[in-house]
Short mmCIF file of C-alpha atoms in Angstrom, two decimals:
data_model
loop_
_atom_site.label_atom_id
_atom_site.label_comp_id
_atom_site.label_asym_id
_atom_site.label_seq_id
_atom_site.Cartn_x
_atom_site.Cartn_y
_atom_site.Cartn_z
CA MET A 1 -0.06 0.14 0.06
CA LYS A 2 1.45 3.21 -0.91
CA LYS A 3 1.77 5.65 1.89
CA THR A 4 0.11 9.56 1.49
CA GLU A 5 2.72 11.82 0.91
CA LEU A 6 2.84 15.45 2.17
CA ALA A 7 0.46 17.90 -0.54
CA LYS A 8 2.41 19.99 -2.30
CA GLU A 9 -0.06 23.03 -2.19
CA LEU A 10 2.60 26.14 -1.41
CA GLY A 11 2.95 29.39 -4.15
CA VAL A 12 5.70 32.16 -3.70
CA TRP A 13 3.10 34.19 -2.54
CA ASP A 14 2.18 31.31 0.55
CA ALA A 15 5.80 30.85 1.81
CA PHE A 16 7.01 34.15 1.12
CA LEU A 17 3.89 35.37 4.04
CA LEU A 18 4.49 32.21 6.22
CA SER A 19 8.05 33.25 6.32
CA VAL A 20 7.44 36.52 7.37
CA GLY A 21 4.60 35.72 9.26
CA GLY A 22 6.98 33.51 11.13
CA MET A 23 9.87 36.06 11.78
CA ILE A 24 7.10 38.52 12.35
CA GLY A 25 6.67 37.77 16.28
CA GLY A 26 7.15 39.02 19.61
CA ALA A 27 10.76 39.52 19.24
CA ILE A 28 9.60 43.74 17.56
CA PHE A 29 7.71 44.02 20.44
CA VAL A 30 9.46 43.70 23.46
CA LEU A 31 13.34 43.15 22.41
CA GLY A 32 13.32 46.53 20.85
CA ALA A 33 13.99 48.31 24.48
CA GLN A 34 16.38 45.75 25.20
CA THR A 35 18.77 46.74 22.03
CA GLY A 36 18.51 50.28 22.18
CA MET A 37 19.70 50.25 26.05
CA LEU A 38 22.46 48.20 24.57
CA ALA A 39 22.97 50.13 21.47
CA GLY A 40 21.53 53.70 22.15
CA PRO A 41 20.67 54.37 18.73
CA SER A 42 22.44 52.54 16.59
CA ALA A 43 20.78 49.41 18.16
CA LEU A 44 18.49 50.32 14.41
CA LEU A 45 21.83 49.26 12.49
CA ALA A 46 21.82 46.47 14.96
CA TRP A 47 18.73 44.92 13.60
CA ALA A 48 19.57 45.30 9.92
CA LEU A 49 22.91 43.25 10.32
CA ALA A 50 20.54 40.89 11.75
CA GLY A 51 18.97 40.54 9.21
CA LEU A 52 21.88 40.87 7.03
CA LEU A 53 23.67 37.73 8.96
CA MET A 54 20.34 35.18 8.98
CA PHE A 55 19.82 35.65 4.94
CA ILE A 56 23.85 34.87 5.49
CA ILE A 57 22.98 31.63 7.12
CA ALA A 58 19.82 31.50 4.99
CA LEU A 59 21.45 30.80 1.45
CA VAL A 60 23.21 27.67 2.15
CA LEU A 61 20.83 25.77 3.49
CA VAL A 62 18.43 27.65 0.32
CA GLU A 63 21.64 25.66 -1.98
CA GLN A 64 20.56 22.63 -0.76
CA ALA A 65 17.13 23.28 -0.10
CA THR A 66 16.88 22.83 -3.64
CA VAL A 67 18.81 20.13 -4.38
CA PHE A 68 17.14 17.90 -1.25
CA PRO A 69 13.63 19.66 -1.17
CA ARG A 70 12.62 17.67 1.67
CA ALA A 71 10.50 17.58 4.93
CA GLY A 72 12.45 18.67 8.40
CA ALA A 73 15.71 20.68 6.50
CA ILE A 74 18.66 20.87 8.22
CA PRO A 75 18.45 16.19 9.41
CA ALA A 76 17.19 15.80 5.01
CA TYR A 77 20.62 17.78 3.56
CA ALA A 78 23.85 16.07 6.59
CA MET A 79 22.10 12.88 5.29
CA GLU A 80 22.84 12.94 2.04
CA THR A 81 25.87 15.69 2.43
CA PHE A 82 28.33 13.86 5.55
CA GLY A 83 30.54 11.70 3.04
CA LYS A 84 30.90 8.06 3.13
CA SER A 85 29.99 7.40 6.42
CA PHE A 86 26.66 5.84 7.68
CA ALA A 87 26.81 6.26 11.08
CA VAL A 88 28.70 9.94 10.55
CA ARG A 89 26.02 10.73 8.37
CA SER A 90 22.93 9.82 10.94
CA PHE A 91 24.96 11.77 13.62
CA ALA A 92 24.53 14.44 11.32
CA SER A 93 21.37 14.48 10.79
CA PHE A 94 20.15 13.85 14.10
CA LEU A 95 22.25 16.59 16.24
CA GLY A 96 21.32 18.85 13.17
CA GLY A 97 17.58 17.87 13.67
CA TRP A 98 17.61 17.54 16.92
CA GLY A 99 18.97 21.36 17.62
CA SER A 100 16.64 23.55 15.06
CA LEU A 101 13.14 20.38 16.29
CA ILE A 102 13.87 21.98 20.14
CA GLY A 103 15.37 25.64 19.08
CA GLN A 104 12.20 25.91 16.70
CA TRP A 105 9.85 23.71 18.91
CA PHE A 106 10.56 25.72 22.53
CA GLY A 107 9.15 28.80 20.44
CA VAL A 108 5.42 27.59 19.99
CA PRO A 109 4.17 27.91 23.80
CA PHE A 110 7.29 30.91 23.59
CA SER A 111 4.80 32.61 21.27
CA ALA A 112 1.68 31.58 22.51
CA MET A 113 2.11 32.93 26.03
CA TYR A 114 2.71 36.53 25.62
CA VAL A 115 -0.81 36.75 23.11
CA GLY A 116 -2.73 37.01 26.68
CA GLY A 117 -0.28 40.15 27.83
CA TYR A 118 -1.61 41.90 24.80
CA VAL A 119 -5.33 40.37 25.02
CA VAL A 120 -6.16 41.76 28.78
CA SER A 121 -4.25 45.22 27.83
CA ILE A 122 -7.48 45.39 25.13
CA VAL A 123 -9.88 43.84 27.77
CA PRO A 124 -9.17 43.95 31.16
CA GLY A 125 -11.54 41.97 32.11
CA LEU A 126 -9.50 38.99 31.61
CA ALA A 127 -6.90 39.42 33.93
CA GLY A 128 -5.91 36.37 35.28
CA TYR A 129 -7.01 34.10 32.39
CA GLU A 130 -3.51 34.52 30.46
CA THR A 131 -2.78 30.68 30.61
CA VAL A 132 -6.47 29.73 29.28
CA ILE A 133 -5.90 32.46 26.12
CA THR A 134 -2.10 30.15 25.81
CA TRP A 135 -4.67 27.06 25.32
CA LEU A 136 -7.14 28.50 23.12
CA VAL A 137 -3.70 29.64 20.15
CA LEU A 138 -2.56 26.38 20.59
CA THR A 139 -5.08 24.79 19.67
CA PHE A 140 -5.85 27.53 17.19
CA ALA A 141 -2.85 26.45 15.33
CA PHE A 142 -2.84 23.68 15.97
CA LEU A 143 -6.08 22.64 14.27
CA LEU A 144 -4.67 25.49 11.38
CA ASN A 145 -1.64 23.27 10.74
CA ILE A 146 -3.77 19.79 10.69
CA SER A 147 -6.48 21.25 8.64
CA GLY A 148 -4.23 21.20 5.71
CA ILE A 149 -1.12 23.21 3.69
CA SER A 150 -3.50 24.79 1.11
CA ILE A 151 -5.92 25.95 4.12
CA THR A 152 -3.10 26.76 6.44
CA GLY A 153 -1.45 28.97 3.59
CA LYS A 154 -4.34 31.00 3.15
CA ALA A 155 -5.20 31.99 7.21
CA ASN A 156 -1.43 32.94 7.86
CA ALA A 157 -2.35 34.78 4.63
CA VAL A 158 -4.73 36.92 5.44
CA LEU A 159 -2.99 36.84 9.64
CA THR A 160 0.36 38.32 8.05
CA VAL A 161 -1.09 41.08 5.98
CA LEU A 162 -3.24 42.49 8.25
CA LEU A 163 0.15 42.65 10.85
CA LEU A 164 1.86 44.08 7.77
CA ILE A 165 -1.43 47.17 7.41
CA LEU A 166 -0.67 47.69 11.61
CA MET A 167 2.89 47.86 11.60
CA LEU A 168 2.70 50.26 8.44
CA SER A 169 -0.09 52.71 10.13
CA PHE A 170 2.46 52.85 13.26
CA PHE A 171 5.15 54.10 11.48
CA VAL A 172 2.89 56.99 9.44
CA ARG A 173 1.52 58.06 12.66
CA GLY A 174 5.02 57.86 14.62
CA ALA A 175 7.91 59.09 11.72
CA PRO A 176 6.42 62.97 12.04
CA ALA A 177 6.78 63.09 15.10
CA VAL A 178 10.39 61.86 15.29
CA ASP A 179 13.18 64.07 16.82
CA LEU A 180 16.32 63.26 15.20
CA LYS A 181 18.62 64.79 18.13
CA ASN A 182 17.78 61.12 19.82
CA TYR A 183 19.84 59.85 17.19
CA SER A 184 22.36 61.91 18.19
CA PRO A 185 25.10 60.23 19.09
CA PHE A 186 24.52 57.65 17.29
CA PHE A 187 27.05 55.07 18.73
CA ALA A 188 25.96 56.19 21.55
CA THR A 189 27.59 53.21 23.88
CA GLY A 190 30.39 51.87 22.44
CA GLY A 191 31.00 49.68 19.27
CA LEU A 192 30.58 46.38 21.28
CA ASN A 193 27.48 47.45 23.21
CA PHE A 194 26.42 47.88 19.67
CA LEU A 195 27.98 43.61 18.85
CA LYS A 196 26.54 42.62 21.48
CA ALA A 197 22.48 44.05 20.13
CA ILE A 198 22.99 42.00 17.03
CA PRO A 199 21.80 38.45 18.42
CA ILE A 200 19.07 39.77 20.36
CA ALA A 201 18.10 41.36 17.71
CA ALA A 202 18.99 38.45 15.85
CA LEU A 203 15.90 36.43 17.69
CA GLY A 204 13.10 38.74 15.25
CA PHE A 205 14.59 36.05 12.06
CA GLY A 206 14.76 32.14 12.83
CA ALA A 207 11.51 31.38 11.84
CA TRP A 208 12.61 31.38 7.87
CA LEU A 209 13.46 28.39 8.44
CA SER A 210 9.82 26.67 8.48
CA ILE A 211 9.77 27.23 4.38
CA LEU A 212 12.41 25.12 3.90
CA ALA A 213 11.26 22.41 6.61
CA ALA A 214 8.25 22.22 4.61
CA ALA A 215 9.77 22.42 1.29
CA GLU A 216 7.62 19.37 0.04
CA GLU A 217 4.93 21.21 0.07
CA ILE A 218 5.82 24.07 -2.36
CA LYS A 219 5.84 24.07 -5.56
CA ASN A 220 8.48 24.29 -8.07
CA PRO A 221 11.19 24.51 -4.34
CA GLU A 222 13.86 24.98 -6.51
CA LYS A 223 12.33 28.42 -7.73
CA THR A 224 10.13 29.13 -5.11
CA LEU A 225 12.73 28.75 -1.85
CA PRO A 226 14.87 30.90 -3.20
CA LYS A 227 12.69 34.00 -3.81
CA ALA A 228 10.70 33.30 -1.31
CA ILE A 229 13.67 33.07 1.57
CA GLY A 230 15.14 36.54 0.30
CA LEU A 231 12.02 38.18 -0.11
CA SER A 232 10.37 37.66 3.31
CA ILE A 233 13.68 37.98 4.89
CA LEU A 234 14.47 41.49 3.10
CA VAL A 235 10.89 42.56 3.45
CA THR A 236 10.60 41.74 7.75
CA THR A 237 14.01 43.05 8.01
CA ILE A 238 12.32 46.82 6.03
CA PHE A 239 9.07 46.87 8.48
CA TYR A 240 11.61 46.37 11.45
CA ILE A 241 13.44 49.18 10.98
CA LEU A 242 9.79 50.64 9.47
CA MET A 243 8.62 50.41 13.20
CA LEU A 244 12.43 51.11 14.86
CA PHE A 245 12.46 54.47 13.63
CA PRO A 246 9.71 56.13 15.36
CA LEU A 247 11.31 54.20 18.61
CA TYR A 248 13.95 55.54 18.70
CA GLY A 249 13.80 58.87 17.28
CA THR A 250 10.98 59.72 19.74
CA VAL A 251 12.22 57.57 22.35
CA SER A 252 15.59 58.55 23.83
CA TRP A 253 17.35 55.12 24.44
CA GLN A 254 18.46 56.50 28.29
CA GLU A 255 15.04 55.83 29.02
CA PHE A 256 14.98 51.94 28.19
CA THR A 257 15.44 50.13 31.67
CA PRO A 258 13.84 48.08 33.92
CA GLU A 259 13.43 50.68 35.77
CA ASN A 260 10.93 52.46 33.74
CA PRO A 261 9.07 48.60 33.11
CA PHE A 262 6.58 49.96 30.48
CA ALA A 263 9.19 51.23 28.11
CA PHE A 264 11.60 48.29 28.81
CA TRP A 265 8.73 45.82 28.75
CA ALA A 266 6.04 47.35 26.08
CA PRO A 267 8.44 49.77 23.83
CA LEU A 268 6.21 50.58 21.19
CA SER A 269 3.54 51.57 23.29
CA TYR A 270 5.60 53.31 25.67
CA ALA A 271 6.55 55.54 22.63
CA ALA A 272 2.79 55.81 21.10
CA VAL A 273 1.72 57.19 24.56
CA LYS A 274 4.72 59.57 23.84
CA PHE A 275 3.64 60.93 20.55
CA ALA A 276 0.54 60.24 20.62
CA PRO A 277 -1.27 60.51 23.63
CA THR A 278 -4.87 61.35 22.95
CA GLU A 279 -5.09 58.93 20.49
CA SER A 280 -6.14 56.04 21.42
CA TRP A 281 -6.34 54.12 18.45
CA VAL A 282 -2.74 53.77 18.24
CA GLN A 283 -2.06 51.93 20.87
CA LEU A 284 -4.74 49.20 20.43
CA ALA A 285 -3.34 49.12 16.37
CA ILE A 286 0.41 47.86 18.50
CA SER A 287 -1.83 45.51 20.56
CA LEU A 288 -4.03 44.52 17.43
CA ALA A 289 -0.58 43.67 15.77
CA ALA A 290 1.21 42.13 18.71
CA ILE A 291 -2.10 39.72 19.09
CA LEU A 292 -1.35 38.58 15.35
CA ALA A 293 2.39 38.86 15.03
CA LEU A 294 2.39 36.48 18.13
CA ILE A 295 -0.14 33.83 16.61
CA THR A 296 1.13 34.33 12.89
CA THR A 297 4.58 32.55 14.55
CA THR A 298 2.84 29.76 16.04
CA ILE A 299 1.59 28.62 13.53
CA ALA A 300 5.14 28.76 11.89
CA LEU A 301 6.98 27.20 14.46
CA MET A 302 4.50 24.80 15.20
CA LEU A 303 4.80 23.63 11.19
CA LEU A 304 8.03 23.79 10.98
CA ALA A 305 8.98 22.06 14.06
CA SER A 306 6.08 19.02 13.23
CA ARG A 307 7.72 18.69 9.37
CA VAL A 308 11.77 18.21 11.18
CA ILE A 309 10.11 15.57 13.46
CA TYR A 310 7.95 13.97 10.42
CA GLY A 311 10.80 14.36 8.33
CA MET A 312 13.55 12.20 11.21
CA GLY A 313 10.54 9.49 11.58
CA ARG A 314 10.49 9.16 7.99
CA ILE A 315 14.59 8.86 7.90
CA GLY A 316 13.95 6.84 10.67
CA ILE A 317 15.98 8.40 13.51
CA PHE A 318 12.24 8.89 14.76
CA PRO A 319 10.35 6.13 15.83
CA ALA A 320 7.81 5.48 11.88
CA ALA A 321 4.79 6.05 13.81
CA SER A 322 5.76 9.99 13.69
CA ALA A 323 5.58 9.96 10.19
CA TYR A 324 2.12 9.15 9.84
CA VAL A 325 0.22 11.37 7.27
CA TRP A 326 -3.05 12.14 8.07
CA PRO A 327 -5.35 10.92 4.51
CA ARG A 328 -7.80 13.49 4.56
CA THR A 329 -5.64 16.04 4.67
CA ARG A 330 -2.25 15.35 3.74
CA THR A 331 -0.49 16.46 6.63
CA PRO A 332 1.90 15.03 9.95
CA ALA A 333 -0.85 14.64 11.98
CA SER A 334 1.22 12.43 14.58
CA ALA A 335 4.04 14.99 14.23
CA LEU A 336 1.60 18.00 15.24
CA ILE A 337 -0.10 16.06 17.81
CA ILE A 338 3.41 15.70 19.04
CA VAL A 339 4.15 19.41 19.02
CA TYR A 340 0.73 20.39 20.55
CA VAL A 341 0.79 18.42 23.39
CA VAL A 342 4.22 19.39 24.40
CA SER A 343 3.46 22.87 24.18
CA MET A 344 0.21 22.90 25.89
CA ILE A 345 2.49 21.43 28.54
CA LEU A 346 5.20 24.00 28.42
CA GLY A 347 2.52 27.15 27.90
CA SER A 348 0.52 25.94 31.34
CA ASN A 349 3.85 26.67 32.97
CA PRO A 350 4.89 29.99 32.25
CA GLU A 351 7.92 29.95 35.17
CA TRP A 352 9.90 27.81 33.04
CA VAL A 353 9.92 31.14 30.09
CA ASN A 354 13.18 31.78 30.58
CA ALA A 355 14.73 28.37 30.52
CA ILE A 356 12.49 27.90 27.52
CA ILE A 357 15.05 31.04 26.01
CA ILE A 358 17.87 30.09 26.99
CA ILE A 359 17.44 26.53 25.62
CA GLY A 360 16.28 27.35 22.60
CA THR A 361 18.79 30.20 21.44
CA VAL A 362 21.93 27.53 22.29
CA MET A 363 20.45 24.78 19.80
CA TYR A 364 18.72 27.00 16.72
CA ALA A 365 22.73 27.46 16.57
CA ILE A 366 23.04 23.74 16.84
CA GLY A 367 21.01 23.06 13.89
CA PHE A 368 22.35 26.16 11.30
CA LEU A 369 26.02 24.61 12.59
CA ILE A 370 25.28 21.55 10.96
CA GLY A 371 23.05 23.52 7.99
CA ILE A 372 26.25 24.80 7.33
CA LEU A 373 28.47 22.10 7.33
CA SER A 374 26.11 20.03 5.27
CA HIS A 375 26.86 22.96 2.66
CA ILE A 376 30.49 22.26 2.59
CA GLY A 377 29.60 18.67 2.07
CA LEU A 378 27.78 19.18 -0.33
CA ARG A 379 30.44 21.15 -2.88
CA ILE A 380 32.83 18.34 -1.67
CA ASN A 381 31.69 14.98 -1.69
CA ARG A 382 28.76 15.55 -3.94
CA LYS A 383 30.41 16.51 -7.10
CA ASP A 384 27.51 14.44 -8.73
CA ILE A 385 24.97 16.62 -8.01
CA LYS A 386 25.13 20.91 -9.00
CA ALA A 387 21.51 22.24 -7.06
CA PRO A 388 19.41 24.86 -9.45
CA PHE A 389 20.50 27.79 -7.17
CA ARG A 390 23.92 28.02 -5.93
CA VAL A 391 25.40 30.63 -4.16
CA PRO A 392 28.54 32.69 -4.66
CA GLY A 393 32.21 31.18 -3.24
CA GLY A 394 31.06 28.14 -2.95
CA ILE A 395 32.58 27.01 0.41
CA GLY A 396 34.08 30.67 1.18
CA PHE A 397 30.53 31.79 1.28
CA SER A 398 29.99 28.72 3.72
CA VAL A 399 33.10 30.57 5.51
CA ILE A 400 31.29 33.41 6.37
CA ALA A 401 28.29 31.89 7.69
CA PHE A 402 30.40 31.02 9.97
CA VAL A 403 31.68 33.89 11.20
CA ALA A 404 27.90 35.09 10.76
CA LEU A 405 26.92 32.32 12.82
CA ALA A 406 29.93 33.08 15.66
CA LEU A 407 28.27 36.87 15.55
CA LEU A 408 25.12 35.95 16.45
CA LEU A 409 26.89 34.29 19.67
CA VAL A 410 28.87 37.00 21.40
CA ASN A 411 25.74 36.55 24.05
CA VAL A 412 26.52 33.34 24.78
CA SER A 413 26.90 32.96 28.76
CA THR A 414 28.40 29.95 30.36
CA PHE A 415 24.94 29.07 31.96
CA GLU A 416 23.61 29.24 28.86
CA ILE A 417 25.67 26.87 27.24
CA TRP A 418 25.49 24.67 30.32
CA TYR A 419 21.52 24.51 29.78
CA SER A 420 21.74 23.72 26.01
CA LEU A 421 24.07 20.98 27.27
CA LEU A 422 21.83 19.46 29.07
CA ALA A 423 19.51 18.89 26.13
CA VAL A 424 22.06 18.01 23.44
CA VAL A 425 22.85 14.70 26.03
CA ILE A 426 19.52 13.83 26.41
CA GLY A 427 19.05 13.68 22.09
CA VAL A 428 22.34 12.04 22.23
CA VAL A 429 21.38 9.44 24.90
CA TYR A 430 18.00 8.83 22.73
CA PHE A 431 20.54 8.22 19.62
CA ALA A 432 22.88 5.63 21.67
CA VAL A 433 19.92 3.45 22.27
CA ARG A 434 18.64 3.31 18.67
CA TYR A 435 21.60 2.91 17.86
CA ALA A 436 22.85 -0.10 20.31
CA THR A 437 19.55 -1.52 19.56
CA LYS A 438 20.01 -1.57 15.96
CA THR A 439 16.11 -0.21 15.10
CA GLY A 440 15.41 2.34 12.89
CA VAL A 441 17.58 3.47 10.88
CA PHE A 442 19.90 1.68 11.76
CA ALA A 443 17.78 -1.48 11.75
CA LYS A 444 18.09 -0.77 7.38
CA LYS A 445 20.72 -1.46 5.55
CA PRO A 446 23.09 1.96 5.10
CA SER A 447 23.44 3.44 1.63
#
């Protein structure tokens, strides 16, 4: 009996908006204050450079996606490019998949948890029901994802377009109120603090990986993926700048401190109070934009995590049951249920949010590291294949991507490394058991 395959229904427009909606999440609504506190007005440039660094990393993965347009992305690339040793390829595939899975999966409950705060800012009577709101957001994202990739894409497109309109309205109202004196001196806190702001800003750019993970569901991936990824990172960067220009131009960077909690935790709302104190619609637009951004990110990251689980299940690294596709909607039902259930558990415990952030930051970097190494493997070990899309400079571009990744890890502390190491050890133990018992991919004849 032929296994049901994932539905190939997303076009360029769908993939582009899925990537944009995934990237524009809670980061821009909170982290603008943290980057402003660190870098002063130059934080505006830090966000632009973060987009450029992510674009560089994305290109080396896009090249591989045009050759291997498979669900899960990084684990599939590693299995094909890490040389002749089956054990090495399997472990690289597992580590890349485990890193990208944990790094992005933890973003699902993280995004959903923050919706409640913005809902309460609009409807104060819902205070105390934030966890229930988290459950509703996760359930909505799950039902949308399991209904089919076409429905997911269309619903996300509508939500993302509304989000961009609201973001644009903030810029249109805030830009005329900008005082350019707030931008002088531009590098107010020095070059080192400017560099430290870049990896914080980069947290707002990671979800583009969702459309690579869904490559099997995208029409003409060889042409669609390079266009959708490049355009989505560019547009996201532009809209971030449009939001941040009025923020840093109407609020002095010195106001972004924990001692000023309104400015520190809700910087855009704080700016709106300053430049439009009598116009309540501006704050309403910010709250609605934040809600939409967090929901679209939840949708995209749930899609991403489920496709990684599905891809690793099909390879045999995870149990075969995790690769089950529901024939009715042609979606990876088992993987989606796993993501949903675990996300509901994590989302029910807001006190875990710091651990979620700490582990996720380093783990997604591990996934990207394997992805960059896979690109080198593609160029060296797979000379039998020529990618439809090739980055200039070959392996030299991979080195540039390594540098970009290193810059994005400049703030990682020893504490974060130890937390993430625990997640890695758990994964490696699972892999070792799988290998020792000759189950899954290890029960097959290596090829």
